[in-house]
Amino acid sequence: MPDAKPTLDHEQIPAKLGTEFITQFYRLLKGATLYDRKSVVIDRLTQECLQVVNGIIQWEGKILLRIVRDHFFFNDTPILASADKYPIFKAFWQEMRKRRIGRMEFSEGASGEHLKDLAYLLSGLEENHENNYLAIKKQLEQRNIRSVDVGKLEVSRNEEIEIDSEDRKKYSREVYFRSIGLAKEVVESIHQQKPLPIRKAKRLMQKAANAVMQDDSTLLGLANIKNYDESTFNHSVNVAIYAMALGQRIGIPKKHLSHLGMAGLFHDIGKTKIPEEILNKTEGLSPEERSIMRSHPVIGAELIMRMKEWGELSARMTEGAFEHHLRYDLTGYPRPAQKKKMTLFGRIVSIGNFYDALARPRVSPRFPYVSEKILEIMLERSGKDFDSGILKVFINMIGAFPLGTLALLNTHELGIVTRIQEDTELLDRPKVCLIYYSDGEYRKGKVVDLGEMDEVSGDFKKSIVKTLDPNEYNINVAEYFI
Ligand SMILES: [Fe+2]
């Protein structure tokens, strides 16, 4: 809030104010796409936004937000999103880019009605029209609004503006299934003592990093839905995806995201040297067997170090393999010789590994842990087993109801979670695809936003009552999700 400003470090002020503005304005813009202008929800969102806008104008004299490539500049200072606001920044950036608006300006005199006008004008724009900004300027002029202005998004020639969301989904699906194929190929290569397909893996993880940067919801959804393949192969791919999606949210640059993907993909490579009969035993390992099993991180690190083809990746790969069962307080295994902090890659991969290992279906019981339970276990171990800062980002990323969750709504409808909200305040209110039973089978219905409110009462229209096991209902979640 603006009154907290004087206590801030001078350099943090633009970032904090910019974040407040983007968050509130994004909520209003999203509201404008969902609700009628006269609804109580819009009134509330407008008031909240106006409060922030007025506070900033009082303090700074103006608000000038610009988008330059993938960065925001707030009153001429580049600002970065904090991890919890990252999804909102990204969603807002996407919304503005597809409308080709690259600049917004507010000065003294901006009223709630002006903000509302702008939000509805923006929400009504057609996508990818270069002259959208002119249309808005004209409208603002006609309404005699002088305290609000917008400008064109400047795009350099080789910049891609917007990929169709269906194409993006398709691309992500392809990357996911090709990665599973690759994980299989890696294991077979080791067993047959053939060279590893490292270049192929690097290219694929670069593609995966691209997909994550564009929109990670399809990949995260696929990782959450475990029932695709034999567990070892999709486990490596899932860990790679969790690691990259997490890395993106904590600000790891794109080039290093693909490295993180590689570290995730190969983290369990040491398991290829563990005898099958130990590997496949689900319970009752003898102490000797357990110690053999627990040697896989060391074996993996050695395997990686022996190969020359990694190049600059070598150290990063070793971190993923060696540290993925290590805990943040350096318990876990293998015990490191020196008391050295876990590496960033190790901390990220270990979180993805732990979550995915617990989330996958075993033979019996088929549905061992629901996500909520796993996240609860992880939260209990925050700061001990896991880096608390990174864990917090991970929990927000997975959400209260992860992608692919089958849920019962208070309206007695069934739905499958297809999108987590960008706004962390709405983490328990994802978008769900309704499914209904007719003619002897389940069918896909419309997608509803559980963040949507009733326009008169201001209460949420639909809520999740509880989650259900899709196996019990014979529902193949994947069919509805992708
Ligand atoms: Fe492992």
PDB file of C-alpha atoms in Angstrom, residues 395-401 420-421 423-430:
ATOM      1  CA  ILE A 395       3.065 -24.720  -3.756  1.00  0.00           C
ATOM      2  CA  ASN A 396       1.595 -21.654  -5.466  1.00  0.00           C
ATOM      3  CA  MET A 397       2.501 -23.164  -8.813  1.00  0.00           C
ATOM      4  CA  ILE A 398       0.751 -26.481  -8.164  1.00  0.00           C
ATOM      5  CA  GLY A 399      -2.218 -24.748  -6.539  1.00  0.00           C
ATOM      6  CA  ALA A 400      -4.721 -25.992  -4.022  1.00  0.00           C
ATOM      7  CA  PHE A 401      -6.305 -28.070  -6.783  1.00  0.00           C
ATOM      8  CA  ILE A 420      -4.791 -22.483 -12.231  1.00  0.00           C
ATOM      9  CA  GLN A 421      -5.532 -18.791 -11.667  1.00  0.00           C
ATOM     10  CA  ASP A 423      -3.892 -14.469  -9.048  1.00  0.00           C
ATOM     11  CA  THR A 424      -2.589 -16.219  -5.909  1.00  0.00           C
ATOM     12  CA  GLU A 425      -5.634 -14.966  -4.002  1.00  0.00           C
ATOM     13  CA  LEU A 426      -7.729 -17.249  -6.197  1.00  0.00           C
ATOM     14  CA  LEU A 427      -5.536 -20.349  -5.943  1.00  0.00           C
ATOM     15  CA  ASP A 428      -8.450 -22.433  -4.678  1.00  0.00           C
ATOM     16  CA  ARG A 429     -10.674 -21.209  -7.520  1.00  0.00           C
ATOM     17  CA  PRO A 430      -9.251 -22.653 -10.736  1.00  0.00           C
TER      18      PRO A 430
END
